[in-house]
Coordinates of C-alpha atoms in Angstrom, one line a residue:
Chain Y
M1 CA 179.1 43.1 129.0
L2 CA 176.8 46.2 128.7
K3 CA 176.9 48.4 131.7
G4 CA 175.5 51.8 132.6
T5 CA 176.6 53.9 135.5
R6 CA 174.7 56.8 137.0
I7 CA 173.0 57.7 133.8
E8 CA 171.0 60.9 133.6
K9 CA 169.0 62.4 130.7
H10 CA 166.9 65.5 130.7
F11 CA 164.6 66.9 128.0
G12 CA 164.4 70.5 129.1
G13 CA 162.7 70.3 132.5
L14 CA 161.7 66.7 132.1
K15 CA 163.9 64.1 133.8
A16 CA 163.6 61.2 131.4
I17 CA 166.3 59.1 133.2
T18 CA 167.5 59.7 136.7
N19 CA 170.6 58.2 138.3
L20 CA 170.2 54.8 136.6
D21 CA 172.6 51.9 136.9
F22 CA 172.1 48.7 134.9
E23 CA 174.2 45.8 133.8
I24 CA 173.6 43.1 131.2
H25 CA 175.8 39.9 131.3
Q26 CA 176.8 37.9 128.3
G27 CA 174.2 35.2 127.3
E28 CA 171.4 36.7 129.3
I29 CA 167.9 37.6 128.2
V30 CA 167.0 40.7 130.2
G31 CA 163.6 42.3 130.1
M32 CA 162.8 45.9 130.9
I33 CA 159.3 46.9 132.0
G34 CA 157.7 50.1 133.1
P35 CA 154.6 52.2 132.4
N36 CA 154.5 54.5 129.4
G37 CA 156.9 57.4 129.7
S38 CA 159.1 55.7 132.3
G39 CA 162.2 56.0 130.1
K40 CA 162.6 52.6 128.4
T41 CA 163.0 53.7 124.8
T42 CA 165.0 56.7 126.0
L43 CA 167.5 54.3 127.6
F44 CA 167.7 52.3 124.3
N45 CA 168.3 55.5 122.4
L46 CA 171.1 56.4 124.9
I47 CA 172.7 53.0 124.5
S48 CA 172.6 53.1 120.7
G49 CA 173.9 56.6 120.6
L50 CA 170.9 58.3 119.0
L51 CA 170.7 60.4 122.1
K52 CA 173.6 61.8 124.1
L53 CA 173.9 61.3 127.9
D54 CA 173.8 64.3 130.3
T55 CA 175.9 62.6 132.9
G56 CA 177.1 59.1 133.7
K57 CA 178.6 56.6 131.2
I58 CA 177.7 53.5 129.3
E59 CA 180.4 50.8 128.8
F60 CA 180.3 47.9 126.4
E61 CA 182.8 45.1 126.9
G62 CA 184.9 47.3 129.2
S63 CA 185.2 50.3 126.9
T64 CA 183.1 53.5 127.1
I65 CA 180.6 53.8 124.3
S66 CA 178.6 56.8 125.4
G67 CA 179.6 59.8 123.3
L68 CA 180.4 57.7 120.2
A69 CA 178.5 58.1 117.0
P70 CA 175.6 55.6 116.5
Y71 CA 177.4 53.9 113.6
R72 CA 180.5 53.3 115.8
I73 CA 178.4 51.8 118.6
A74 CA 176.6 49.6 116.1
A75 CA 180.0 48.5 114.5
L76 CA 181.2 47.4 118.0
G77 CA 178.3 45.0 118.2
V78 CA 175.3 46.7 119.7
G79 CA 172.3 46.1 117.5
R80 CA 168.8 47.4 117.9
T81 CA 165.2 47.4 116.6
F82 CA 162.8 50.2 116.6
Q83 CA 159.5 50.2 118.5
I84 CA 157.7 51.7 115.5
V85 CA 159.3 49.6 112.8
R86 CA 161.5 51.4 110.3
P87 CA 162.2 49.2 107.4
L88 CA 163.9 50.7 104.3
M89 CA 160.6 50.9 102.4
E90 CA 162.0 51.1 98.8
L91 CA 164.2 48.1 99.2
T92 CA 163.3 44.4 99.2
L93 CA 163.5 42.3 102.3
L94 CA 166.7 40.7 101.0
E95 CA 168.2 44.1 100.2
N96 CA 167.3 45.4 103.7
V97 CA 169.2 42.6 105.4
T98 CA 172.0 42.4 102.8
I99 CA 173.0 46.1 103.5
A100 CA 173.2 45.3 107.2
V101 CA 175.4 42.3 106.5
L102 CA 177.7 44.4 104.3
Y103 CA 178.3 47.0 106.9
G104 CA 178.1 44.7 109.9
R105 CA 180.7 42.7 111.7
S106 CA 180.6 39.7 109.3
N107 CA 183.6 40.9 107.4
V108 CA 182.2 39.9 104.0
K109 CA 184.1 40.9 100.9
T110 CA 181.4 40.8 98.2
V111 CA 177.8 41.7 97.8
D112 CA 177.1 38.1 96.7
M113 CA 178.5 36.7 99.9
A114 CA 176.5 39.2 101.9
R115 CA 173.3 38.2 100.0
E116 CA 173.9 34.6 101.0
I117 CA 174.2 35.4 104.7
A118 CA 171.2 37.6 104.4
M119 CA 169.2 34.8 102.9
S120 CA 170.2 32.5 105.7
I121 CA 169.0 35.0 108.2
L122 CA 165.7 35.4 106.4
T123 CA 165.3 31.7 106.4
F124 CA 166.0 31.7 110.2
I125 CA 163.5 34.4 110.8
G126 CA 160.9 32.8 108.5
L127 CA 160.7 35.4 105.8
A128 CA 162.7 33.6 103.1
P129 CA 159.8 32.8 100.7
R130 CA 159.1 36.5 100.6
F131 CA 162.6 37.8 100.1
D132 CA 161.7 39.7 97.0
N133 CA 158.8 41.5 98.6
L134 CA 158.9 45.1 99.7
P135 CA 158.4 45.8 103.4
G136 CA 155.1 47.4 102.5
Q137 CA 153.7 44.1 101.5
L138 CA 154.2 42.6 104.9
G139 CA 151.8 42.8 107.9
L140 CA 152.9 44.2 111.2
E141 CA 154.2 40.9 112.5
G142 CA 156.3 40.3 109.3
R143 CA 157.7 43.8 109.6
K144 CA 158.8 43.2 113.1
R145 CA 160.5 40.0 112.0
L146 CA 162.2 42.0 109.3
E147 CA 163.4 44.5 111.9
I148 CA 165.0 41.7 113.8
A149 CA 166.4 40.2 110.7
R150 CA 168.1 43.4 109.7
A151 CA 169.5 43.8 113.3
L152 CA 170.9 40.3 113.1
G153 CA 172.4 41.1 109.7
S154 CA 174.9 43.3 111.5
K155 CA 176.0 40.3 113.6
P156 CA 175.5 42.1 116.9
K157 CA 176.8 40.8 120.2
V158 CA 173.9 42.3 122.1
L159 CA 170.6 43.1 120.6
L160 CA 168.2 45.7 122.0
L161 CA 164.6 44.7 121.1
D162 CA 162.1 47.5 121.5
E163 CA 158.6 46.1 122.0
V164 CA 158.7 43.4 119.5
F165 CA 155.7 41.7 120.9
A166 CA 153.4 44.8 120.9
G167 CA 150.4 44.4 118.7
M168 CA 150.7 40.7 118.1
N169 CA 148.0 38.1 118.6
P170 CA 148.6 35.2 121.1
K171 CA 149.7 32.8 118.4
E172 CA 152.2 35.3 117.0
I173 CA 153.5 36.0 120.6
G174 CA 154.2 32.3 121.0
G175 CA 156.3 32.3 117.8
A176 CA 158.1 35.4 118.9
I177 CA 159.0 34.0 122.3
D178 CA 160.4 31.0 120.6
L179 CA 162.4 33.3 118.2
T180 CA 163.8 35.2 121.2
F181 CA 165.3 32.0 122.6
R182 CA 166.7 31.0 119.2
I183 CA 168.3 34.4 118.7
R184 CA 170.3 33.8 121.8
D185 CA 171.0 30.1 121.4
E186 CA 171.7 29.9 117.7
Y187 CA 173.2 33.3 117.0
G188 CA 174.8 33.6 120.5
V189 CA 173.3 37.1 120.9
T190 CA 172.7 38.6 124.3
V191 CA 169.2 40.1 124.4
F192 CA 167.9 43.2 126.2
M193 CA 164.3 43.8 125.5
V194 CA 161.6 46.3 126.3
E195 CA 158.3 44.7 126.7
H196 CA 154.7 45.2 127.9
V197 CA 153.4 41.7 127.2
M198 CA 154.0 40.2 130.7
K199 CA 153.5 36.6 129.4
A200 CA 156.4 37.1 127.1
I201 CA 158.6 38.6 129.8
M202 CA 157.8 35.9 132.3
R203 CA 158.6 33.1 129.9
T204 CA 161.7 34.4 128.2
C205 CA 163.6 36.6 130.6
D206 CA 166.3 35.5 133.0
R207 CA 166.1 38.9 134.7
V208 CA 163.8 41.9 134.6
I209 CA 164.5 45.5 135.2
A210 CA 161.6 47.7 136.1
L211 CA 161.6 51.5 135.6
R212 CA 159.3 54.2 136.8
N213 CA 159.7 57.9 136.0
G214 CA 163.2 57.3 134.8
M215 CA 164.3 55.5 138.0
K216 CA 165.0 51.8 138.5
I217 CA 162.5 50.4 141.0
A218 CA 163.3 46.7 140.7
D219 CA 165.9 44.3 139.2
G220 CA 165.8 40.6 139.6
V221 CA 164.2 37.3 138.5
P222 CA 160.8 37.8 136.8
E223 CA 158.6 36.4 139.6
M224 CA 160.2 38.6 142.1
V225 CA 159.9 41.7 140.1
A226 CA 156.3 41.0 139.1
N227 CA 155.4 40.7 142.8
N228 CA 157.4 43.7 143.9
P229 CA 155.0 46.2 145.6
E230 CA 156.8 49.1 144.0
V231 CA 156.2 47.6 140.5
I232 CA 152.5 46.8 141.3
R233 CA 152.1 50.4 142.6
A234 CA 153.6 51.8 139.4
Y235 CA 151.2 49.9 137.2
L236 CA 148.0 49.6 139.2
G237 CA 148.1 52.1 142.0
D238 CA 148.4 52.0 145.8
N239 CA 145.3 49.9 146.5
Y240 CA 146.7 46.8 144.9
A241 CA 150.2 47.2 146.3
K242 CA 149.1 46.8 149.9
N243 CA 148.1 43.2 149.6
Chain U
M1 CA 172.6 46.1 94.1
G2 CA 170.5 44.5 91.4
Q3 CA 170.2 40.8 91.2
D4 CA 172.1 40.6 87.9
S5 CA 175.5 42.1 88.4
G6 CA 176.8 41.4 84.8
W7 CA 175.4 42.2 81.4
S8 CA 174.6 39.4 79.0
K9 CA 177.0 39.1 76.0
R10 CA 174.4 40.3 73.6
T11 CA 173.6 43.5 75.5
L12 CA 177.3 44.2 75.9
L13 CA 177.9 43.7 72.1
L14 CA 175.0 46.0 71.3
V15 CA 176.4 48.7 73.6
I16 CA 179.9 48.4 72.1
V17 CA 178.5 48.6 68.5
F18 CA 176.4 51.6 69.5
I19 CA 179.3 53.4 71.2
S20 CA 181.5 52.7 68.1
C21 CA 178.9 54.2 65.8
V22 CA 178.8 57.3 68.0
T23 CA 182.6 57.5 68.1
I24 CA 183.0 57.6 64.3
F25 CA 180.0 59.9 63.8
P26 CA 181.9 63.3 63.7
W27 CA 184.5 62.0 61.2
L28 CA 181.7 61.2 58.7
G29 CA 181.5 64.9 57.9
P30 CA 178.1 65.9 59.4
P31 CA 177.3 69.6 59.8
V32 CA 179.2 71.1 62.7
Y33 CA 175.9 72.0 64.3
F34 CA 175.2 68.3 64.9
I35 CA 178.6 67.8 66.5
S36 CA 178.1 70.7 68.8
F37 CA 174.6 69.5 69.7
A38 CA 175.9 66.0 70.6
F39 CA 178.6 67.7 72.7
N40 CA 175.9 69.4 74.7
V41 CA 174.0 66.2 75.1
F42 CA 177.1 64.6 76.5
I43 CA 177.7 67.5 78.9
Y44 CA 174.1 67.2 80.3
I45 CA 174.4 63.4 80.6
T46 CA 177.7 63.8 82.6
L47 CA 176.2 66.5 84.8
A48 CA 172.9 64.7 85.5
T49 CA 174.6 61.4 86.1
S50 CA 177.1 62.9 88.5
W51 CA 174.3 64.8 90.3
N52 CA 172.4 61.6 90.6
I53 CA 175.1 60.1 92.9
I54 CA 174.4 62.6 95.6
G55 CA 170.8 63.5 94.6
G56 CA 169.3 60.2 93.3
Y57 CA 171.2 57.6 95.2
T58 CA 171.7 59.4 98.5
G59 CA 168.6 61.6 98.5
Y60 CA 170.5 64.9 99.0
L61 CA 169.1 67.3 96.5
S62 CA 171.9 69.6 95.5
F63 CA 170.5 72.6 93.6
G64 CA 173.9 74.2 93.2
H65 CA 175.7 71.6 91.1
V66 CA 176.4 74.0 88.3
A67 CA 179.0 75.6 90.7
F68 CA 181.2 72.6 90.3
F69 CA 181.0 72.9 86.6
G70 CA 181.9 76.6 86.7
I71 CA 184.7 76.0 89.2
G72 CA 186.1 73.4 86.9
A73 CA 185.9 75.8 83.9
Y74 CA 187.7 78.6 85.8
A75 CA 190.3 76.2 87.3
A76 CA 191.2 74.9 83.9
A77 CA 191.4 78.5 82.5
I78 CA 193.6 79.6 85.5
F79 CA 195.9 76.6 85.2
G80 CA 196.3 77.5 81.5
M81 CA 197.1 81.1 82.3
W82 CA 199.5 80.6 85.2
F83 CA 201.5 77.9 83.7
G84 CA 201.3 79.2 80.1
L85 CA 200.0 75.8 78.9
S86 CA 199.6 75.1 75.2
P87 CA 195.9 74.5 74.1
A88 CA 196.5 70.8 74.0
L89 CA 198.0 70.7 77.5
N90 CA 195.2 73.0 78.7
I91 CA 192.7 70.3 77.8
L92 CA 194.6 67.9 80.1
A93 CA 194.3 70.5 82.9
S94 CA 190.6 69.6 83.0
I95 CA 191.5 66.7 85.2
P96 CA 193.2 68.7 88.0
A97 CA 190.3 71.2 87.5
G98 CA 188.0 68.3 88.4
L99 CA 190.1 67.7 91.5
V100 CA 189.7 71.4 92.5
S101 CA 185.9 71.0 92.3
M102 CA 186.2 67.8 94.4
L103 CA 188.2 69.5 97.0
L104 CA 185.7 72.3 97.3
A105 CA 182.9 69.8 97.5
I106 CA 184.6 68.3 100.5
L107 CA 185.0 71.7 102.2
V108 CA 181.5 72.7 101.5
G109 CA 180.0 69.3 102.1
Y110 CA 181.5 68.9 105.6
P111 CA 179.2 71.4 107.2
C112 CA 176.3 71.3 104.6
L113 CA 175.7 67.6 104.6
R114 CA 174.5 67.8 108.2
L115 CA 171.4 69.5 106.7
R116 CA 168.7 67.5 105.1
G117 CA 165.8 68.0 102.7
P118 CA 164.9 71.6 101.7
Y119 CA 167.7 73.0 103.9
F120 CA 170.4 71.2 101.9
A121 CA 168.8 72.2 98.7
V122 CA 168.7 75.9 99.7
I123 CA 172.2 76.0 101.0
T124 CA 173.7 74.4 97.9
L125 CA 171.8 76.9 95.8
C126 CA 173.3 79.7 97.9
F127 CA 176.7 78.1 97.5
A128 CA 176.4 78.4 93.7
F129 CA 175.4 82.1 94.0
V130 CA 178.2 82.9 96.4
T131 CA 180.8 81.2 94.1
E132 CA 179.5 83.1 91.1
L133 CA 179.5 86.5 92.9
T134 CA 183.0 85.9 94.2
I135 CA 184.4 85.1 90.8
R136 CA 182.5 88.0 89.2
N137 CA 184.2 90.4 91.7
L138 CA 187.8 89.0 91.5
D139 CA 189.8 90.9 88.9
F140 CA 192.5 88.3 88.5
L141 CA 189.7 85.8 87.5
G142 CA 188.5 88.2 84.8
G143 CA 185.7 89.6 86.9
A144 CA 182.6 90.5 84.9
D145 CA 184.6 90.5 81.6
G146 CA 185.3 86.8 81.6
L147 CA 188.4 85.0 80.5
W148 CA 189.8 84.0 77.1
L149 CA 191.6 80.8 76.5
K150 CA 193.8 79.9 73.5
G151 CA 192.0 77.6 71.1
L152 CA 193.4 74.7 69.1
A153 CA 194.9 75.9 65.8
L154 CA 192.8 73.5 63.8
P155 CA 189.8 73.8 61.4
I156 CA 186.6 74.1 63.4
E157 CA 185.2 70.7 62.3
V158 CA 188.4 69.0 63.5
S159 CA 188.6 70.8 66.8
R160 CA 184.9 70.3 67.5
S161 CA 185.3 66.6 66.6
I162 CA 188.1 66.3 69.1
F163 CA 186.1 67.8 71.9
F164 CA 183.2 65.6 70.9
E165 CA 185.4 62.5 71.5
L166 CA 186.8 63.9 74.7
M167 CA 183.4 64.6 76.2
L168 CA 182.2 61.2 75.0
V169 CA 185.0 59.5 77.0
L170 CA 184.2 61.6 80.1
T171 CA 180.5 60.7 79.7
L172 CA 181.2 57.0 79.4
V173 CA 183.6 57.1 82.4
T174 CA 180.9 58.9 84.5
L175 CA 178.3 56.4 83.5
F176 CA 180.6 53.5 84.3
V177 CA 181.4 54.9 87.7
A178 CA 177.7 55.5 88.5
N179 CA 177.0 51.9 87.4
R180 CA 179.7 50.5 89.6
I181 CA 178.6 52.5 92.6
E182 CA 175.0 51.4 92.2
K183 CA 175.9 47.8 92.4
S184 CA 178.6 48.2 95.1
K185 CA 178.6 48.1 98.9
F186 CA 179.1 51.9 98.8
G187 CA 176.0 52.3 96.7
S188 CA 173.8 50.2 98.9
G189 CA 175.0 52.2 101.9
L190 CA 173.9 55.4 100.1
R191 CA 170.5 53.9 99.4
A192 CA 170.1 53.1 103.1
I193 CA 171.0 56.7 103.9
K194 CA 168.4 57.9 101.4
E195 CA 165.7 55.7 103.0
D196 CA 166.4 56.5 106.7
E197 CA 169.6 58.0 107.9
E198 CA 169.1 57.1 111.5
V199 CA 168.4 53.5 110.7
A200 CA 171.5 53.5 108.5
Q201 CA 173.6 54.5 111.4
T202 CA 172.2 51.7 113.6
M203 CA 173.3 49.4 110.7
A204 CA 176.9 50.5 111.4
I205 CA 177.0 52.6 108.2
N206 CA 179.4 55.5 108.6
T207 CA 177.0 58.0 107.2
P208 CA 179.1 61.2 107.3
K209 CA 181.9 59.6 105.5
L210 CA 179.7 58.0 102.8
K211 CA 177.9 61.3 102.2
I212 CA 181.1 63.3 101.8
T213 CA 182.5 60.7 99.4
A214 CA 179.4 60.7 97.3
F215 CA 179.3 64.5 97.2
A216 CA 183.0 64.6 96.2
I217 CA 182.6 62.1 93.4
S218 CA 179.5 63.9 92.2
A219 CA 181.5 67.2 92.0
F220 CA 184.6 65.7 90.2
F221 CA 183.0 64.9 86.9
P222 CA 181.2 68.2 86.5
G223 CA 184.5 69.8 87.2
V224 CA 186.3 68.0 84.4
A225 CA 183.3 68.7 82.1
G226 CA 183.7 72.4 83.0
G227 CA 187.4 72.3 82.1
L228 CA 186.7 70.7 78.8
Y229 CA 183.9 73.2 78.1
A230 CA 186.2 76.1 78.8
C231 CA 188.7 74.8 76.3
Y232 CA 186.0 74.1 73.8
L233 CA 184.4 77.5 74.0
T234 CA 187.8 79.3 74.5
Y235 CA 185.9 82.0 76.4
I236 CA 184.2 81.7 79.8
H237 CA 182.0 84.1 81.7
P238 CA 180.2 83.8 85.1
D239 CA 176.9 84.1 83.2
I240 CA 177.7 81.1 81.1
V241 CA 179.3 78.6 83.4
F242 CA 177.4 79.5 86.6
D243 CA 174.0 79.6 84.9
V244 CA 171.5 78.7 87.6
N245 CA 169.1 77.3 85.0
V246 CA 171.7 74.5 84.4
S247 CA 171.6 73.6 88.1
I248 CA 167.8 73.2 88.0
L249 CA 167.8 71.5 84.6
I250 CA 170.2 68.7 85.6
V251 CA 168.0 68.0 88.7
L252 CA 165.0 67.8 86.4
M253 CA 166.8 65.6 83.9
A254 CA 167.9 63.1 86.5
L255 CA 164.5 62.9 88.1
F256 CA 162.8 62.8 84.7
G257 CA 164.7 59.7 83.8
G258 CA 164.6 58.2 87.3
G259 CA 167.0 58.8 90.1
A260 CA 167.3 55.2 91.4
F261 CA 169.1 53.9 88.3
W262 CA 172.4 54.9 86.8
F263 CA 170.8 55.1 83.3
G264 CA 167.9 57.2 84.5
P265 CA 169.8 60.5 84.1
L266 CA 171.2 59.2 80.8
V267 CA 167.7 58.7 79.4
G268 CA 166.4 61.9 81.1
A269 CA 169.2 64.1 79.8
T270 CA 169.1 62.8 76.3
I271 CA 165.3 63.1 75.9
L272 CA 165.2 66.6 77.4
T273 CA 168.1 68.0 75.5
F274 CA 166.4 66.8 72.2
V275 CA 163.0 68.1 73.3
N276 CA 164.5 71.4 74.2
E277 CA 166.4 71.7 70.9
G278 CA 163.4 70.6 68.9
L279 CA 161.1 73.0 70.6
S280 CA 163.5 76.0 70.2
T281 CA 164.0 75.1 66.5
F282 CA 160.4 74.5 65.4
V283 CA 158.3 76.5 67.9
K284 CA 158.4 80.1 68.9
A285 CA 160.7 80.6 71.9
E286 CA 158.0 81.8 74.2
Y287 CA 155.7 78.8 73.5
A288 CA 158.7 76.4 73.7
R289 CA 159.2 77.4 77.4
I290 CA 155.5 76.9 78.2
I291 CA 155.5 73.4 76.6
Y292 CA 158.7 72.5 78.3
G293 CA 157.3 73.5 81.7
C294 CA 154.0 71.6 81.1
L295 CA 156.0 68.5 80.2
F296 CA 157.7 68.7 83.6
I297 CA 154.4 69.1 85.4
I298 CA 153.0 66.1 83.7
V299 CA 156.0 63.9 84.4
I300 CA 156.2 64.9 88.1
I301 CA 152.4 64.3 88.7
F302 CA 152.1 61.0 86.8
M303 CA 155.6 59.6 87.0
P304 CA 157.1 60.8 90.3
N305 CA 159.8 58.2 90.2
G306 CA 160.8 59.0 86.6
I307 CA 159.8 57.5 83.2
L308 CA 161.9 54.4 83.7
E309 CA 160.2 53.4 86.9
F310 CA 156.9 54.2 85.2
A311 CA 157.7 51.9 82.2
K312 CA 159.0 49.2 84.5
T313 CA 155.8 48.9 86.6
R314 CA 153.8 48.7 83.5
M315 CA 155.7 45.6 82.3
V316 CA 154.6 42.2 83.5
K317 CA 156.9 41.3 86.4
K318 CA 157.9 37.7 86.4
P319 CA 157.8 36.0 89.8
A320 CA 161.3 35.8 91.1
K321 CA 162.7 32.4 91.9
F322 CA 163.7 31.6 95.4
E323 CA 166.8 29.8 94.3
A324 CA 167.9 32.7 92.1
A325 CA 168.7 34.8 95.1
V326 CA 170.7 32.1 97.0
K327 CA 172.7 31.2 94.0

């Protein structure tokens, strides 16, 4: 469904992504792990078109999307959230999601129809009672939920979740894990997520991709990747990898 | 994209009665000065409201908007000269003059709308200067001497009253368009661009197209207003129709009233034109400028979102009903 071939991205002398291949299949929940600076968010920015590739290509449903403008990629059905949440601060929660619905793939004709769909998404995400609030009135967890709600508003086929679980307490993480499954099962959205919270990765993902210094070091089921010596070395150093 | 998309019957009735009163005003035989003054108020409302579509809704502060007014004025004058139009037909030429402004906005907007914030403000300001200098140095456009147009062969009260009505119509159309945009899909896309352009792109909003469209619309109405103004004054000169003070004034008017609403510039332009006129009538000119400046400083410090937003937050906000939104 979403496929990258020999992707490279440099920032001046820094190689952010080196010769990376990846593939996401329809209906999967795929996790991406790696230490800070390993290129996870860069990869998301490349997929969503906010950054341009140096070499290689990214395909979505068989057609090349690398090189397209971000709004074209989004219109094809690639949605995303931002690691540092970026709600439209002057607009209410309902307006945030309604605009996404209006311009997304739902093909609505009127603002009223879009508002209805947006309201159902807010209900799904658990923010419906606060639809008239401004994003500034929400806590971090609420803002992360809003970020997901807005992404769902565009009716994506695949959703890139950038560290949705970061900064949450254990109870909130439980809720977010549940939400991740429901996004796939109720909305039929394939999920590709960057995550540091291993508990969330182990419980939700069908498959995990591990990056280090912009290179892929592991790709497989969560248990296998978590026990991969290369991955342990990347996080904890050589001493732990030997056992 | 407000919750209430239609006006109540009572509001609508009040608006219609008010507009009717304004319409018959010049025919009641008031001094010509009042008619001309109202004409100026209408021009400023039109300019500030048009500016607000790119500046207020989209967040691209254009500081050269007077250029579109001036281009409209010159275009109308040139059409009149080239085609030997009668004064009445020359007034109609204001509409194609607006289209000329619009076309130029598309040409200029294509490269300039890639810039944001202060860069966009500066480049639009430069655009206005360059346009003025070009016209000042082109002999077939009258150069530094300006251009004369044929006036209507009517008594001054009648001719002024006619222009009063025409400008009133243009103002109402501009306000109507701004109102429709605010509540439309287009308008909500512009708001998303204003808030965060990158996020807007990830929401599948075609930001370059929306910005160009907004800029083109916001140039059209000033162009038509410029055309009408040229016919009204029967003489145009770069100093008059490209006055940089007007550029800055319309920005201030829109922001004074509140850039997020279609009626913000209406309120801002009306109040400020009255204040300006009052000050220059009753106070010495030098002091008038100082008072005027202080007024802006006060508004910008204490009401950064305009007086309407300031008034709104001071009114008790009723808790919105959950059902109201789903309805």
